Short mmCIF file of C-alpha atoms in Angstrom, two decimals:
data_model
loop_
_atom_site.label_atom_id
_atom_site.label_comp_id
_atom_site.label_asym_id
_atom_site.label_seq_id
_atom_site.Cartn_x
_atom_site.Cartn_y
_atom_site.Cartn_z
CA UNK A 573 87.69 40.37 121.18
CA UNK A 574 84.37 42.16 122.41
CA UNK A 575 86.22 43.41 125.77
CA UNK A 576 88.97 44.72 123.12
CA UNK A 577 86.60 46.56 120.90
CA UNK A 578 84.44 48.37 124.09
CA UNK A 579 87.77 49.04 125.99
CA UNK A 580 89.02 51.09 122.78
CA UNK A 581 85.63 52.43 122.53
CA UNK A 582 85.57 53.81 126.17
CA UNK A 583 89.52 54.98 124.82
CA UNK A 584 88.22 56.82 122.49
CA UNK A 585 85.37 58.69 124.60
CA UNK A 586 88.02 59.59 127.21
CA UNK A 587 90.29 61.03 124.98
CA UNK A 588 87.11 63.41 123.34
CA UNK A 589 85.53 64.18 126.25
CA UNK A 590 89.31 65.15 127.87
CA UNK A 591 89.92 67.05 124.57
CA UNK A 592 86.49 68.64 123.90
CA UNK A 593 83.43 69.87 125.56
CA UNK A 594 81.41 67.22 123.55
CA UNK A 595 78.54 65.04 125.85
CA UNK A 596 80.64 62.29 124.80
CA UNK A 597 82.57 61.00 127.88
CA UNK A 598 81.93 57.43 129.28
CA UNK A 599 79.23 56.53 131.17
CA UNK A 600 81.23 55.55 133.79
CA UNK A 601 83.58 57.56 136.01
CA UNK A 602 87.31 57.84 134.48
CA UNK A 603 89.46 55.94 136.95
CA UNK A 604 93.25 56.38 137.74
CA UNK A 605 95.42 55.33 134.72
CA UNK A 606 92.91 55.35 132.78
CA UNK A 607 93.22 59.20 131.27
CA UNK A 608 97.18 57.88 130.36
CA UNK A 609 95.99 54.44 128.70
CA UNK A 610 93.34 56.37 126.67
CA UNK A 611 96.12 59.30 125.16
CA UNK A 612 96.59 57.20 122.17
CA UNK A 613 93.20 58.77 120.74
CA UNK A 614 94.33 62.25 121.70
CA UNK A 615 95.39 62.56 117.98
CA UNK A 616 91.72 61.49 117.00
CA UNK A 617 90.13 63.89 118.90
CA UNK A 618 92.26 66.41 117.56
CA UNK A 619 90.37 65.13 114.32
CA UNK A 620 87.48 65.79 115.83
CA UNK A 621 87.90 69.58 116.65
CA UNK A 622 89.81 70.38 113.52
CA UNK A 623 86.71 68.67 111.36
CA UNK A 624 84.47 71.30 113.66
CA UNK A 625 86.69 73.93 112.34
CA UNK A 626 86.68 73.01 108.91
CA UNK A 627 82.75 72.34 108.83
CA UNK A 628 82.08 75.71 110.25
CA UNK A 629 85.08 77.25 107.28
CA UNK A 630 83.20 75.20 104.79
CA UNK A 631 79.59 76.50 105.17
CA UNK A 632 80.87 80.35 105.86
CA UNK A 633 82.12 80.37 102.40
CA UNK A 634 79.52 78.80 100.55
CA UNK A 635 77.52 81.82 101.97
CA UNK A 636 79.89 83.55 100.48
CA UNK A 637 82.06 85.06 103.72
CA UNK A 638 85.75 86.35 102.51
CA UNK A 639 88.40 83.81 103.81
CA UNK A 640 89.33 86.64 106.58
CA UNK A 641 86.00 86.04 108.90
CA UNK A 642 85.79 82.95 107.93
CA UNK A 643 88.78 81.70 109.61
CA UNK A 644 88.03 83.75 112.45
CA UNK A 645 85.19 81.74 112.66
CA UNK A 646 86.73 78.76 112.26
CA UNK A 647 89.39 79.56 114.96
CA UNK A 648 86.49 80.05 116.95
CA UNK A 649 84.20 77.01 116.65
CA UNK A 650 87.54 74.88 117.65
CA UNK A 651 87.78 77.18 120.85
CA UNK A 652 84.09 76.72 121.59
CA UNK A 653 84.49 72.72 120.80
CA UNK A 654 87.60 72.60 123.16
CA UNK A 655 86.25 75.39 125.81
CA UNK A 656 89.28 76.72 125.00
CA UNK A 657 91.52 74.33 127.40
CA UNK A 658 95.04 74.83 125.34
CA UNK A 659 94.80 78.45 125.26
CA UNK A 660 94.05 78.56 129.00
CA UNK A 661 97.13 76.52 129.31
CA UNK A 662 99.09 78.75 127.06
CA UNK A 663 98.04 82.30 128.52
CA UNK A 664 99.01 80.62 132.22
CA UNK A 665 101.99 78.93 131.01
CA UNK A 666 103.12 82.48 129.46
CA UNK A 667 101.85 84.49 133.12
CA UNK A 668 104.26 81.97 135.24
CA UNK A 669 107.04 81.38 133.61
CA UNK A 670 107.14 85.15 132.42
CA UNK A 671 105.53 87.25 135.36
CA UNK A 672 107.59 84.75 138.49
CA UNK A 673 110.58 84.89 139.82
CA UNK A 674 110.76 82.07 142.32
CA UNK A 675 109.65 78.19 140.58
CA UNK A 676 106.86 78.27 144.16
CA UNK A 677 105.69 82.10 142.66
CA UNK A 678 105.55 80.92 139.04
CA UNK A 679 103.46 77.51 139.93
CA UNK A 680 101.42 79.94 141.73
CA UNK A 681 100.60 82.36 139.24
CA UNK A 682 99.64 79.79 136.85
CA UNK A 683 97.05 78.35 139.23
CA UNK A 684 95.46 81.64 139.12
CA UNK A 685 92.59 82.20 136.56
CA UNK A 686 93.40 85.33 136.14
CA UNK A 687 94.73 86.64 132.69
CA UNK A 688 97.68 88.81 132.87
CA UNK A 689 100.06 91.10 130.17
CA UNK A 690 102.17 87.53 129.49
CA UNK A 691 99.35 85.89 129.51
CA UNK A 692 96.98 88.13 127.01
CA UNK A 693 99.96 88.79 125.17
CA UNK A 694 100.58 84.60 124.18
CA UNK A 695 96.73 84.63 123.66
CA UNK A 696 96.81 87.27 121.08
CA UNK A 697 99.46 86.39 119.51
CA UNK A 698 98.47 82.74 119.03
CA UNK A 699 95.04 83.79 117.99
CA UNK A 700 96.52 86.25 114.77
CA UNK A 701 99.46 83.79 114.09
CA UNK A 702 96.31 80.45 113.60
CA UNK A 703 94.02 83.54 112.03
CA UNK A 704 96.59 84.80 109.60
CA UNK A 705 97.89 81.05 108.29
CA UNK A 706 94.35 79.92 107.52
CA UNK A 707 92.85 83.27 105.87
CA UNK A 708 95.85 82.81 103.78
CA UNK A 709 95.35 79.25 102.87
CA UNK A 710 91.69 80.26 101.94
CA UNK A 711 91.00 77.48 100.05
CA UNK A 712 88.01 75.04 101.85
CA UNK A 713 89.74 72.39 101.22
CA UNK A 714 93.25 73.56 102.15
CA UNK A 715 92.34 74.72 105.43
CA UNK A 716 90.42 71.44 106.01
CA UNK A 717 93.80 69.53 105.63
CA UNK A 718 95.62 72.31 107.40
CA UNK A 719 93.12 72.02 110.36
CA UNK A 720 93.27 68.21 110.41
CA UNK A 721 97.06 67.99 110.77
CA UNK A 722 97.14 71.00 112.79
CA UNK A 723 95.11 69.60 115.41
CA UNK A 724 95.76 65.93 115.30
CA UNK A 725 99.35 66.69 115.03
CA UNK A 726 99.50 68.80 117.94
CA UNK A 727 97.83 66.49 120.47
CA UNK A 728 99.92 63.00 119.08
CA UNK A 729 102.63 65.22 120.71
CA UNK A 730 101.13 65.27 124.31
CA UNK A 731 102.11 61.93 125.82
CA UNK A 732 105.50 62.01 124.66
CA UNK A 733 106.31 65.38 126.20
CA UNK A 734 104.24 63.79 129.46
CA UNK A 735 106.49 60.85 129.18
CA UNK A 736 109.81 62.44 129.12
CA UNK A 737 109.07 65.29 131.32
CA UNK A 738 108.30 64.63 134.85
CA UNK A 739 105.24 66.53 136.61
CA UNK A 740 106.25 69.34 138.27
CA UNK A 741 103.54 68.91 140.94
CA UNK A 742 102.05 66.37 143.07
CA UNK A 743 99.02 67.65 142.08
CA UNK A 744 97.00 68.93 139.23
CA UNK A 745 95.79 67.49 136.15
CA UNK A 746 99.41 66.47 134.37
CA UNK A 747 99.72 64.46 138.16
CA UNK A 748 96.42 62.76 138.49
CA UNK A 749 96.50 61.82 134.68
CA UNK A 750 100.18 59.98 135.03
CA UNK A 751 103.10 59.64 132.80
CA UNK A 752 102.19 57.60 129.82
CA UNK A 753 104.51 54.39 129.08
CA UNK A 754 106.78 54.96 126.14
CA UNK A 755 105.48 52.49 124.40
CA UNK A 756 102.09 54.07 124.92
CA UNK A 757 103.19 57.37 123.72
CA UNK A 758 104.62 55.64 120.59
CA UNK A 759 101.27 54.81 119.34
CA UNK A 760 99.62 58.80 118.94
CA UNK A 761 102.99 59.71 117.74
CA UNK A 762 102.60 57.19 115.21
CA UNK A 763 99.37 58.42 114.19
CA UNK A 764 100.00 62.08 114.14
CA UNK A 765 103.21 61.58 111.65
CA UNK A 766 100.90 59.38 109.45
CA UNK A 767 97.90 62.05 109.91
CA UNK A 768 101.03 64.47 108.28
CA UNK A 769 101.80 62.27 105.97
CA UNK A 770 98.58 61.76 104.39
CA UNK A 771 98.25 65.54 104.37
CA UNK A 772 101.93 67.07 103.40
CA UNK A 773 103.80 64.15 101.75
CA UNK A 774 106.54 61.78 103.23
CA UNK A 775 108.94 64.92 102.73
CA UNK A 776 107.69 67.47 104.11
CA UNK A 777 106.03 65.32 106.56
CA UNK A 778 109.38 64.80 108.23
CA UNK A 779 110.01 68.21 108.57
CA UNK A 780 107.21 69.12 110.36
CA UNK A 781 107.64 66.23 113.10
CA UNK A 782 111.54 67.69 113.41
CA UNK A 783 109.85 71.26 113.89
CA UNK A 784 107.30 70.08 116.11
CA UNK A 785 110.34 67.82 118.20
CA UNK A 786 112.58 71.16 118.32
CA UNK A 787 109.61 72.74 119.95
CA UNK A 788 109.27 69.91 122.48
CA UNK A 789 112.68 70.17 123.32
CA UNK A 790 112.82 73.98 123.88
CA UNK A 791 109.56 73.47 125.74
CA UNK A 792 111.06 70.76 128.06
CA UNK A 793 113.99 72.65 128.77
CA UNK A 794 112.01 76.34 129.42
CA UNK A 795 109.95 73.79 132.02
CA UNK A 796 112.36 71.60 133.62
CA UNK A 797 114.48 74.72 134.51
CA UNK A 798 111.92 77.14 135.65
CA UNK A 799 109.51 75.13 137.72
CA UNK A 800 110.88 71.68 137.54
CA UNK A 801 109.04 69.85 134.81
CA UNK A 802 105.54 70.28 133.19
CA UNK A 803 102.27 70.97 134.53
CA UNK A 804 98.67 70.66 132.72
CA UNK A 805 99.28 74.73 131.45
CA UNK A 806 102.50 73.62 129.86
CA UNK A 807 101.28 70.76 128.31
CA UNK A 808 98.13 73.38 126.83
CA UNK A 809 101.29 76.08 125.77
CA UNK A 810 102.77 72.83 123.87
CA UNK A 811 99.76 72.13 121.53
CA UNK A 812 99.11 75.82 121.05
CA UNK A 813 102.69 76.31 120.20
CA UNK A 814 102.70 72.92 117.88
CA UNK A 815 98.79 73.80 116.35
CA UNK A 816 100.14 77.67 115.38
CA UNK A 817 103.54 75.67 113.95
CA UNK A 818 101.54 73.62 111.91
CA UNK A 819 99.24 75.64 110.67
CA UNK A 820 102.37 78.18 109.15
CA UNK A 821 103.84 75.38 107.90
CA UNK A 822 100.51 74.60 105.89
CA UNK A 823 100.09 78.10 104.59
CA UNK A 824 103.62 78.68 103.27
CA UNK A 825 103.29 74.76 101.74
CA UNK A 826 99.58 75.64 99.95
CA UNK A 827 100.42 79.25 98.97
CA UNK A 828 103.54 77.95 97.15
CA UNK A 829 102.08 75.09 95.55
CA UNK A 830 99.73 77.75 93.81
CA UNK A 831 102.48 79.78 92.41
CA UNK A 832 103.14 79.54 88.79
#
């Protein structure tokens, strides 16, 4: 029972550390297959930077900061908590697939730090869509539930899209970490549809996990055609994509359920 209880423990640290910059990792090196066994608390991490988010929301407007800046700097603390590792993924993932015209040029491109027009255009684009959905919310504790599911919801989706979608690389991150079991996967998608449950409802918990499946599917397709399957930048372009869906989905849900 003990060896249970530490092994979800170390579980739990892997899948932080992995998804934030938080001194929080194991004290152990992460071994092979481990990174794939721990993506069942990828949805609790995702907890853990959306709670950062909401923290930072919370105290900005008891200071009294308009729900604008304050989302900015909530949309900010979760970059800083994350070092920004999805968005990296997404401005990459936009750079290949958009600025290459042969699947060895595109891999290439997104192995390069630099930031290009695709690239900064994603970014932006991303960064005004999460902006716009939580200064509309306003609310404190709105945009805590909207940053919860948002983020928890978005990650539960990771090892299913891993799962189903080969690497498309012997190498890099989405390779070393492995393609989770589907029974493994199972378990964060369980959690993030009961994480959107809690927050949304039964109802309209459904139709964000169909959304969020339709943009797995697109995703998967874009991938598997251009470059052969998914890399560690598509997998980052998936949560941003899933996050921003969420997050619109919250904002048009709260704003009507204040209408008269």
């Amino acid at each position: 029972m003990m060896a249970r209880v530490e092994q979800l423990v170390r579980d739990l640290r892997i899948g932080v550390s992995f998804a934030t910059i938080l001194p929080l990792g194991p004290s152990t090196p992460v071994e092979d297959g481990e990174m794939t066994r721990a993506s069942w608390s990828l949805p609790v991490a995702g907890l853990v930077v959306g709670l950062v988010g909401a923290a930072v929301y919370g105290i900005a407007h008891a200071l009294g900061v308009t729900p604008g800046p304050a989302a900015m700097l909530a949309l900010a603390s979760t970059m800083v908590v994350t070092g920004a590792l999805h968005e990296d993924g997404l401005a990459d993932t936009a750079d290949g697939l958009g600025g290459g015209r042969t699947r060895e040029r595109k891999l290439e491109i997104m192995r390069d730090s630099r930031i290009g027009t695709y690239g900064a255009c994603a970014l932006l684009s991303s960064m005004i869509l999460r902006w716009s959905a939580l200064a509309a919310i306003a609310a404190p504790r709105s945009v805590m539930i909207a940053l919860l599911l948002a983020h928890a919801a978005a990650r539960a989706g990771l090892p299913t899209f891993s799962a189903f979608v080969p690497p498309a690389r012997k190498d890099g991150l989405s390779a070393s970490a492995g393609q989770p079991a589907l029974q493994s996967a199972a378990i964060p998608l369980g959690l993030g549809a009961l994480v959107l449950a809690l927050g949304f409802g039964p109802g309209k918990a459904i139709l964000a996990v169909v959304l969020l499946v339709a943009i797995g599917l697109l995703m998967a397709r874009l991938c598997v055609k251009q470059i052969g399957g998914q890399t560690g930048d598509i997998l980052g372009a998936f949560e941003q994509l899933a996050e921003t869906a969420i997050l619109l989905m919250a904002a048009a849900i709260f704003q009507s359920s204040m209408q008269p």
